[in-house]
mmCIF file of C-alpha atoms in Angstrom:
data_model
loop_
_atom_site.group_PDB
_atom_site.id
_atom_site.type_symbol
_atom_site.label_atom_id
_atom_site.label_comp_id
_atom_site.label_asym_id
_atom_site.label_seq_id
_atom_site.Cartn_x
_atom_site.Cartn_y
_atom_site.Cartn_z
ATOM 1 C CA MET A 248 10.174 -55.440 55.848
ATOM 2 C CA SER A 249 11.140 -57.868 53.130
ATOM 3 C CA VAL A 250 14.029 -55.782 51.927
ATOM 4 C CA ASP A 251 17.392 -56.251 53.590
ATOM 5 C CA GLU A 252 18.294 -52.956 55.317
ATOM 6 C CA GLY A 253 21.998 -53.531 54.754
ATOM 7 C CA ASN A 254 21.531 -53.558 50.980
ATOM 8 C CA ALA A 255 19.203 -50.513 50.985
ATOM 9 C CA THR A 256 20.434 -47.514 49.023
ATOM 10 C CA PRO A 257 20.966 -44.558 51.254
ATOM 11 C CA ALA A 258 18.475 -41.737 50.668
ATOM 12 C CA GLY A 259 19.932 -38.661 48.904
ATOM 13 C CA PRO A 260 19.219 -35.033 49.738
ATOM 14 C CA PRO A 261 15.632 -33.976 49.127
ATOM 15 C CA LEU A 262 14.907 -32.634 45.604
ATOM 16 C CA PRO A 263 13.948 -28.946 45.402
ATOM 17 C CA GLU A 264 10.423 -28.218 44.666
ATOM 18 C CA VAL A 265 9.793 -26.885 41.108
ATOM 19 C CA GLU A 266 7.344 -24.111 40.954
ATOM 20 C CA ALA A 267 4.762 -24.239 38.154
ATOM 21 C CA PRO A 268 5.107 -21.373 35.653
ATOM 22 C CA VAL A 269 2.894 -18.508 36.551
ATOM 23 C CA ALA A 270 0.878 -17.184 33.631
ATOM 24 C CA GLU A 271 1.319 -13.517 32.969
ATOM 25 C CA PRO A 272 -1.791 -11.583 33.924
ATOM 26 C CA ALA A 273 -4.031 -10.784 31.005
ATOM 27 C CA GLU A 274 -4.513 -7.175 30.027
ATOM 28 C CA PRO A 275 -7.692 -5.758 31.495
ATOM 29 C CA ASP A 276 -10.679 -5.595 29.266
ATOM 30 C CA GLY A 277 -10.718 -2.562 27.052
ATOM 31 C CA ALA A 278 -6.918 -2.267 26.797
ATOM 32 C CA PRO A 279 -5.913 -1.131 23.287
ATOM 33 C CA GLU A 280 -4.407 -3.725 20.964
ATOM 34 C CA LEU A 281 -1.618 -2.853 18.580
ATOM 35 C CA GLU A 282 -2.888 -2.916 14.993
ATOM 36 C CA PRO A 283 -1.111 -2.044 11.737
ATOM 37 C CA ALA A 284 -1.582 1.586 10.911
ATOM 38 C CA PRO A 285 -4.144 2.064 8.133
ATOM 39 C CA GLU A 286 -2.771 3.309 4.832
ATOM 40 C CA ARG A 287 -3.204 7.007 4.432
ATOM 41 C CA PRO A 288 -5.389 8.042 1.536
ATOM 42 C CA ALA A 289 -3.548 9.815 -1.248
ATOM 43 C CA LYS A 290 -3.311 13.541 -0.708
ATOM 44 C CA ALA A 291 -5.795 15.680 -2.658
ATOM 45 C CA LEU A 292 -4.166 18.013 -5.189
ATOM 46 C CA THR A 293 -4.810 21.620 -6.033
ATOM 47 C CA ILE A 294 -5.648 22.508 -9.623
ATOM 48 C CA GLY A 295 -2.105 23.837 -10.137
ATOM 49 C CA ALA A 296 -0.570 20.604 -8.866
ATOM 50 C CA VAL A 297 -2.822 18.552 -11.155
ATOM 51 C CA CYS A 298 -1.782 20.663 -14.127
ATOM 52 C CA LYS A 299 1.902 20.096 -13.244
ATOM 53 C CA ALA A 300 1.421 16.360 -12.757
ATOM 54 C CA LEU A 301 -0.141 15.890 -16.228
ATOM 55 C CA LEU A 302 2.081 18.347 -18.118
ATOM 56 C CA GLN A 303 4.564 15.801 -19.352
ATOM 57 C CA GLU A 304 1.926 13.620 -21.020
ATOM 58 C CA PHE A 305 -0.280 16.551 -22.097
ATOM 59 C CA PRO A 306 1.898 19.552 -22.990
ATOM 60 C CA ASP A 307 -1.087 21.728 -23.828
ATOM 61 C CA ILE A 308 -2.830 21.190 -20.433
ATOM 62 C CA SER A 309 -3.628 24.422 -18.576
ATOM 63 C CA ILE A 310 -5.596 25.545 -15.560
ATOM 64 C CA SER A 311 -8.161 27.226 -17.755
ATOM 65 C CA LYS A 312 -8.731 24.024 -19.690
ATOM 66 C CA ILE A 313 -9.320 22.038 -16.466
ATOM 67 C CA ARG A 314 -11.794 24.744 -15.378
ATOM 68 C CA TYR A 315 -13.495 24.528 -18.801
ATOM 69 C CA LEU A 316 -13.981 20.760 -18.377
ATOM 70 C CA GLU A 317 -15.440 21.418 -14.957
ATOM 71 C CA ASP A 318 -17.845 23.965 -16.467
ATOM 72 C CA GLN A 319 -18.930 21.276 -18.957
ATOM 73 C CA LYS A 320 -19.850 18.998 -15.979
ATOM 74 C CA LEU A 321 -17.082 16.502 -16.792
ATOM 75 C CA LEU A 322 -15.243 17.056 -13.535
ATOM 76 C CA SER A 323 -16.556 17.655 -10.028
ATOM 77 C CA PRO A 324 -13.704 18.308 -7.584
ATOM 78 C CA ARG A 325 -14.607 19.037 -3.960
ATOM 79 C CA ARG A 326 -14.220 22.545 -2.645
ATOM 80 C CA THR A 327 -12.688 23.793 0.530
ATOM 81 C CA PRO A 328 -14.694 26.203 2.748
ATOM 82 C CA GLY A 329 -12.601 28.933 1.086
ATOM 83 C CA GLY A 330 -13.711 27.833 -2.388
ATOM 84 C CA TYR A 331 -10.423 26.233 -3.543
ATOM 85 C CA ARG A 332 -10.670 23.109 -5.724
ATOM 86 C CA LEU A 333 -9.162 19.866 -4.418
ATOM 87 C CA TYR A 334 -8.740 16.915 -6.766
ATOM 88 C CA ALA A 335 -8.728 13.327 -5.423
ATOM 89 C CA GLN A 336 -6.806 10.640 -7.301
ATOM 90 C CA SER A 337 -10.109 9.486 -8.844
ATOM 91 C CA ASP A 338 -10.608 13.027 -10.260
ATOM 92 C CA VAL A 339 -7.069 12.981 -11.727
ATOM 93 C CA SER A 340 -7.699 9.602 -13.262
ATOM 94 C CA ARG A 341 -10.968 10.826 -14.766
ATOM 95 C CA LEU A 342 -9.242 13.922 -16.142
ATOM 96 C CA ARG A 343 -6.469 11.793 -17.711
ATOM 97 C CA THR A 344 -9.143 9.669 -19.343
ATOM 98 C CA ILE A 345 -10.820 12.739 -20.807
ATOM 99 C CA LEU A 346 -7.579 14.117 -22.185
ATOM 100 C CA ARG A 347 -6.565 10.771 -23.707
ATOM 101 C CA LEU A 348 -9.958 10.366 -25.344
ATOM 102 C CA GLN A 349 -9.581 13.838 -26.879
ATOM 103 C CA ARG A 350 -6.009 13.247 -27.986
ATOM 104 C CA ASP A 351 -5.994 9.615 -29.100
ATOM 105 C CA GLU A 352 -9.545 9.232 -30.424
ATOM 106 C CA PHE A 353 -10.540 12.824 -31.289
ATOM 107 C CA LEU A 354 -13.799 12.435 -29.390
ATOM 108 C CA PRO A 355 -15.897 15.536 -28.742
ATOM 109 C CA LEU A 356 -16.907 16.290 -25.158
ATOM 110 C CA ARG A 357 -20.475 15.047 -25.651
ATOM 111 C CA VAL A 358 -19.216 11.621 -26.690
ATOM 112 C CA ILE A 359 -16.629 11.614 -23.952
ATOM 113 C CA ARG A 360 -19.389 12.288 -21.406
ATOM 114 C CA GLN A 361 -21.230 9.205 -22.691
ATOM 115 C CA GLU A 362 -18.065 7.117 -22.556
ATOM 116 C CA LEU A 363 -17.484 8.113 -18.913
ATOM 117 C CA ALA A 364 -21.089 7.366 -18.032
ATOM 118 C CA ALA A 365 -20.593 3.902 -19.501
ATOM 119 C CA GLY A 366 -17.659 3.322 -17.170
ATOM 120 C CA ARG A 367 -14.779 4.123 -19.462
ATOM 121 C CA MET A 368 -11.812 4.996 -17.308
ATOM 122 C CA ASP A 369 -8.062 5.541 -17.560
ATOM 123 C CA ASP A 370 -7.054 1.874 -17.581
ATOM 124 C CA SER A 371 -9.581 0.976 -20.248
ATOM 125 C CA VAL A 372 -8.651 3.689 -22.713
ATOM 126 C CA GLY A 373 -6.879 2.017 -25.629
ATOM 127 C CA ALA A 374 -8.134 -1.439 -24.695
ATOM 128 C CA GLY A 375 -9.594 -3.910 -27.138
ATOM 129 C CA GLU A 376 -9.652 -2.896 -30.807
ATOM 130 C CA ALA A 377 -8.373 0.573 -30.042
ATOM 131 C CA GLN A 378 -5.184 -0.939 -28.592
ATOM 132 C CA GLN A 379 -4.375 -2.389 -31.987
ATOM 133 C CA ARG A 380 -4.458 1.034 -33.668
ATOM 134 C CA PRO A 381 -1.275 3.085 -33.785
ATOM 135 C CA ARG A 382 -1.354 5.600 -30.988
ATOM 136 C CA ARG A 383 -1.285 9.226 -32.066
ATOM 137 C CA ALA A 384 1.602 11.229 -30.720
ATOM 138 C CA THR A 385 0.865 14.276 -28.612
ATOM 139 C CA VAL A 386 1.120 17.522 -30.551
ATOM 140 C CA ALA A 387 0.438 20.649 -28.565
ATOM 141 C CA MET A 388 -1.727 23.259 -30.361
ATOM 142 C CA ARG A 389 -0.152 26.188 -28.498
ATOM 143 C CA SER A 390 3.480 25.206 -28.805
ATOM 144 C CA ALA A 391 5.646 23.853 -31.568
ATOM 145 C CA GLY A 392 7.458 21.749 -29.018
ATOM 146 C CA SER A 393 10.895 20.434 -29.963
ATOM 147 C CA HIS A 394 12.764 21.162 -33.210
ATOM 148 C CA TYR A 395 14.595 18.731 -35.421
ATOM 149 C CA THR A 396 17.042 18.808 -38.248
ATOM 150 C CA ILE A 397 16.123 16.894 -41.392
ATOM 151 C CA ASP A 398 18.537 14.088 -40.429
ATOM 152 C CA GLU A 399 16.753 13.737 -37.059
ATOM 153 C CA VAL A 400 13.386 13.698 -38.803
ATOM 154 C CA LEU A 401 14.533 10.935 -41.133
ATOM 155 C CA GLU A 402 15.951 8.934 -38.213
ATOM 156 C CA GLU A 403 12.767 9.305 -36.117
ATOM 157 C CA THR A 404 10.324 8.494 -38.874
ATOM 158 C CA GLY A 405 12.277 6.212 -41.221
ATOM 159 C CA ALA A 406 11.082 8.316 -44.168
ATOM 160 C CA GLU A 407 13.056 8.991 -47.325
ATOM 161 C CA ARG A 408 14.718 12.394 -47.790
ATOM 162 C CA THR A 409 12.902 12.800 -51.110
ATOM 163 C CA LEU A 410 9.553 12.456 -49.361
ATOM 164 C CA VAL A 411 10.327 15.293 -46.951
ATOM 165 C CA ARG A 412 11.390 17.499 -49.878
ATOM 166 C CA GLU A 413 8.203 16.620 -51.733
ATOM 167 C CA LEU A 414 6.039 17.515 -48.760
ATOM 168 C CA GLU A 415 7.829 20.889 -48.520
ATOM 169 C CA GLU A 416 7.281 21.431 -52.227
ATOM 170 C CA TYR A 417 3.500 20.923 -51.900
ATOM 171 C CA GLY A 418 3.261 23.037 -48.763
ATOM 172 C CA VAL A 419 2.282 20.156 -46.460
ATOM 173 C CA ILE A 420 5.119 20.920 -44.030
ATOM 174 C CA LYS A 421 7.032 24.166 -43.614
ATOM 175 C CA GLY A 422 10.471 24.047 -42.105
ATOM 176 C CA ASP A 423 11.813 27.040 -40.205
ATOM 177 C CA LYS A 424 14.999 28.300 -41.883
ATOM 178 C CA ARG A 425 17.504 29.698 -39.367
ATOM 179 C CA ASP A 426 21.208 30.362 -39.874
ATOM 180 C CA GLY A 427 21.304 28.396 -43.086
ATOM 181 C CA ASP A 428 19.646 25.287 -41.552
ATOM 182 C CA THR A 429 16.040 24.082 -41.727
ATOM 183 C CA TRP A 430 14.322 23.070 -38.529
ATOM 184 C CA TYR A 431 11.104 21.070 -38.211
ATOM 185 C CA ASP A 432 8.793 21.026 -35.242
ATOM 186 C CA ASP A 433 6.800 18.186 -33.624
ATOM 187 C CA THR A 434 3.868 18.662 -35.995
ATOM 188 C CA ASP A 435 6.042 18.471 -39.073
ATOM 189 C CA LEU A 436 7.674 15.318 -37.741
ATOM 190 C CA GLU A 437 4.354 13.579 -37.112
ATOM 191 C CA ILE A 438 3.093 14.598 -40.557
ATOM 192 C CA VAL A 439 6.158 13.012 -42.123
ATOM 193 C CA ARG A 440 5.605 9.886 -40.048
ATOM 194 C CA ALA A 441 1.944 9.589 -41.090
ATOM 195 C CA VAL A 442 2.704 10.246 -44.777
ATOM 196 C CA GLY A 443 5.501 7.663 -44.584
ATOM 197 C CA GLU A 444 2.934 5.077 -43.546
ATOM 198 C CA LEU A 445 0.674 6.067 -46.474
ATOM 199 C CA ALA A 446 3.662 5.916 -48.822
ATOM 200 C CA ARG A 447 3.807 2.148 -48.288
ATOM 201 C CA PHE A 448 0.491 1.973 -50.096
ATOM 202 C CA GLY A 449 1.660 4.127 -53.021
ATOM 203 C CA VAL A 450 0.376 7.458 -51.674
ATOM 204 C CA GLY A 451 2.890 10.199 -52.498
ATOM 205 C CA GLY A 452 3.446 13.751 -51.442
ATOM 206 C CA ARG A 453 1.418 15.113 -54.367
ATOM 207 C CA ASN A 454 -1.655 13.308 -53.030
ATOM 208 C CA MET A 455 -1.328 15.273 -49.799
ATOM 209 C CA ARG A 456 -2.775 18.330 -51.482
ATOM 210 C CA VAL A 457 -6.226 16.838 -50.882
ATOM 211 C CA PHE A 458 -5.572 16.702 -47.116
ATOM 212 C CA ARG A 459 -3.886 20.102 -47.137
ATOM 213 C CA THR A 460 -6.875 21.753 -48.833
ATOM 214 C CA SER A 461 -9.318 20.097 -46.512
ATOM 215 C CA ALA A 462 -7.378 21.192 -43.409
ATOM 216 C CA ASP A 463 -7.103 24.739 -44.712
ATOM 217 C CA ARG A 464 -10.861 24.957 -45.238
ATOM 218 C CA GLU A 465 -11.604 23.587 -41.774
ATOM 219 C CA ALA A 466 -9.134 25.962 -40.144
ATOM 220 C CA ALA A 467 -10.697 28.919 -41.993
ATOM 221 C CA LEU A 468 -14.167 27.868 -40.807
ATOM 222 C CA LEU A 469 -13.089 27.602 -37.180
ATOM 223 C CA GLU A 470 -11.248 30.892 -37.421
ATOM 224 C CA GLN A 471 -14.405 32.564 -38.744
ATOM 225 C CA ILE A 472 -16.365 31.239 -35.756
ATOM 226 C CA LEU A 473 -13.855 32.295 -33.086
ATOM 227 C CA ALA A 474 -11.966 35.174 -34.670
ATOM 228 C CA PRO A 475 -13.278 37.972 -32.380
ATOM 229 C CA ALA A 476 -12.450 36.075 -29.195
ATOM 230 C CA LEU A 477 -9.059 34.929 -30.492
ATOM 231 C CA ARG A 478 -8.134 38.542 -31.190
ATOM 232 C CA SER A 479 -9.461 39.877 -27.910
ATOM 233 C CA ARG A 480 -7.198 42.028 -25.719
ATOM 234 C CA ASN A 481 -8.520 40.201 -22.689
ATOM 235 C CA PRO A 482 -6.096 37.310 -21.897
ATOM 236 C CA GLU A 483 -8.739 35.268 -20.179
ATOM 237 C CA ARG A 484 -11.107 35.539 -23.110
ATOM 238 C CA ARG A 485 -8.310 34.509 -25.524
ATOM 239 C CA ARG A 486 -7.531 31.483 -23.356
ATOM 240 C CA GLU A 487 -11.223 30.496 -23.361
ATOM 241 C CA ALA A 488 -11.289 30.906 -27.146
ATOM 242 C CA VAL A 489 -8.290 28.560 -27.520
ATOM 243 C CA GLU A 490 -10.033 25.991 -25.311
ATOM 244 C CA ALA A 491 -13.155 26.310 -27.490
ATOM 245 C CA LEU A 492 -11.010 26.047 -30.606
ATOM 246 C CA GLU A 493 -9.496 22.736 -29.381
ATOM 247 C CA ASN A 494 -12.941 21.388 -28.661
ATOM 248 C CA LEU A 495 -14.270 22.447 -32.091
ATOM 249 C CA ALA A 496 -11.244 20.897 -33.753
ATOM 250 C CA ALA A 497 -11.932 17.597 -31.954
ATOM 251 C CA ILE A 498 -15.600 17.712 -33.035
ATOM 252 C CA ALA A 499 -14.659 18.504 -36.670
ATOM 253 C CA SER A 500 -12.109 15.664 -36.737
ATOM 254 C CA HIS A 501 -14.660 13.242 -35.284
ATOM 255 C CA LEU A 502 -17.238 14.334 -37.879
ATOM 256 C CA LYS A 503 -14.721 13.889 -40.716
ATOM 257 C CA HIS A 504 -13.880 10.442 -39.391
ATOM 258 C CA LEU A 505 -17.564 9.432 -39.337
ATOM 259 C CA LEU A 506 -18.110 10.719 -42.868
ATOM 260 C CA LEU A 507 -15.061 8.829 -44.072
ATOM 261 C CA ILE A 508 -16.288 5.622 -42.382
ATOM 262 C CA ARG A 509 -19.688 6.005 -44.015
ATOM 263 C CA ASP A 510 -18.185 6.369 -47.464
ATOM 264 C CA LEU A 511 -15.746 3.449 -46.944
ATOM 265 C CA ARG A 512 -18.668 1.223 -45.945
ATOM 266 C CA ARG A 513 -20.334 2.085 -49.208
ATOM 267 C CA LEU A 514 -17.149 1.249 -51.132
ATOM 268 C CA SER A 515 -16.839 -2.084 -49.377
ATOM 269 C CA GLY A 516 -20.455 -2.927 -50.046
ATOM 270 C CA GLN A 517 -21.416 -3.113 -46.356
#
């Protein structure tokens, strides 16, 4: 050897052997893998639950009205083997669209059916040009809703006290006198609000007689059509008559709107 044994470094204790890490055995083929649980579809609602869910936005909603819309082929909820209606969220959205088109745009059911067929749904109601128009407040036909003092009406609408008195004088609104005070319902309040907007263009309470007379004539016509059913002793028949009355009122309002547009086009030379 070429190395001096006296200078050699003494050998240390042998190093322990290090075992290579053993890979964990793979799960056998076919073993289930943990996956995130799929989202549960929204629970279907009964007709009563649908009515309750929409009551705040549509105070005049009723079970009979929903059934009427189904009879008119505007809604198609699925049925249980026992015959009960179950409404999916898509059905509720479609119903909300129908009710908003009736309330905000006064569309008759025939036109609403066409709008739905064209893809008009809840999120598109009020879009585009319609979104720029002032939204009509909900006024229930079967209930006067809340009641307001004249001070509350003035605060809500920003109208002048003299305008409210003028509307009372011409019979456009009729406050309910109780215990020395006069109370106004939701319809009165919205009339004052609408007339207040017209007043900015110089239209006064005396001009409202034209609208009052027109409304009286339309109401008399609809009453003549549905009077027997509205006076029926059968509660179900009366409810159906009220549903038909609401539909006829929407048709009449839409027709009046169309006639007004036609005349305004002639005035503007278009």
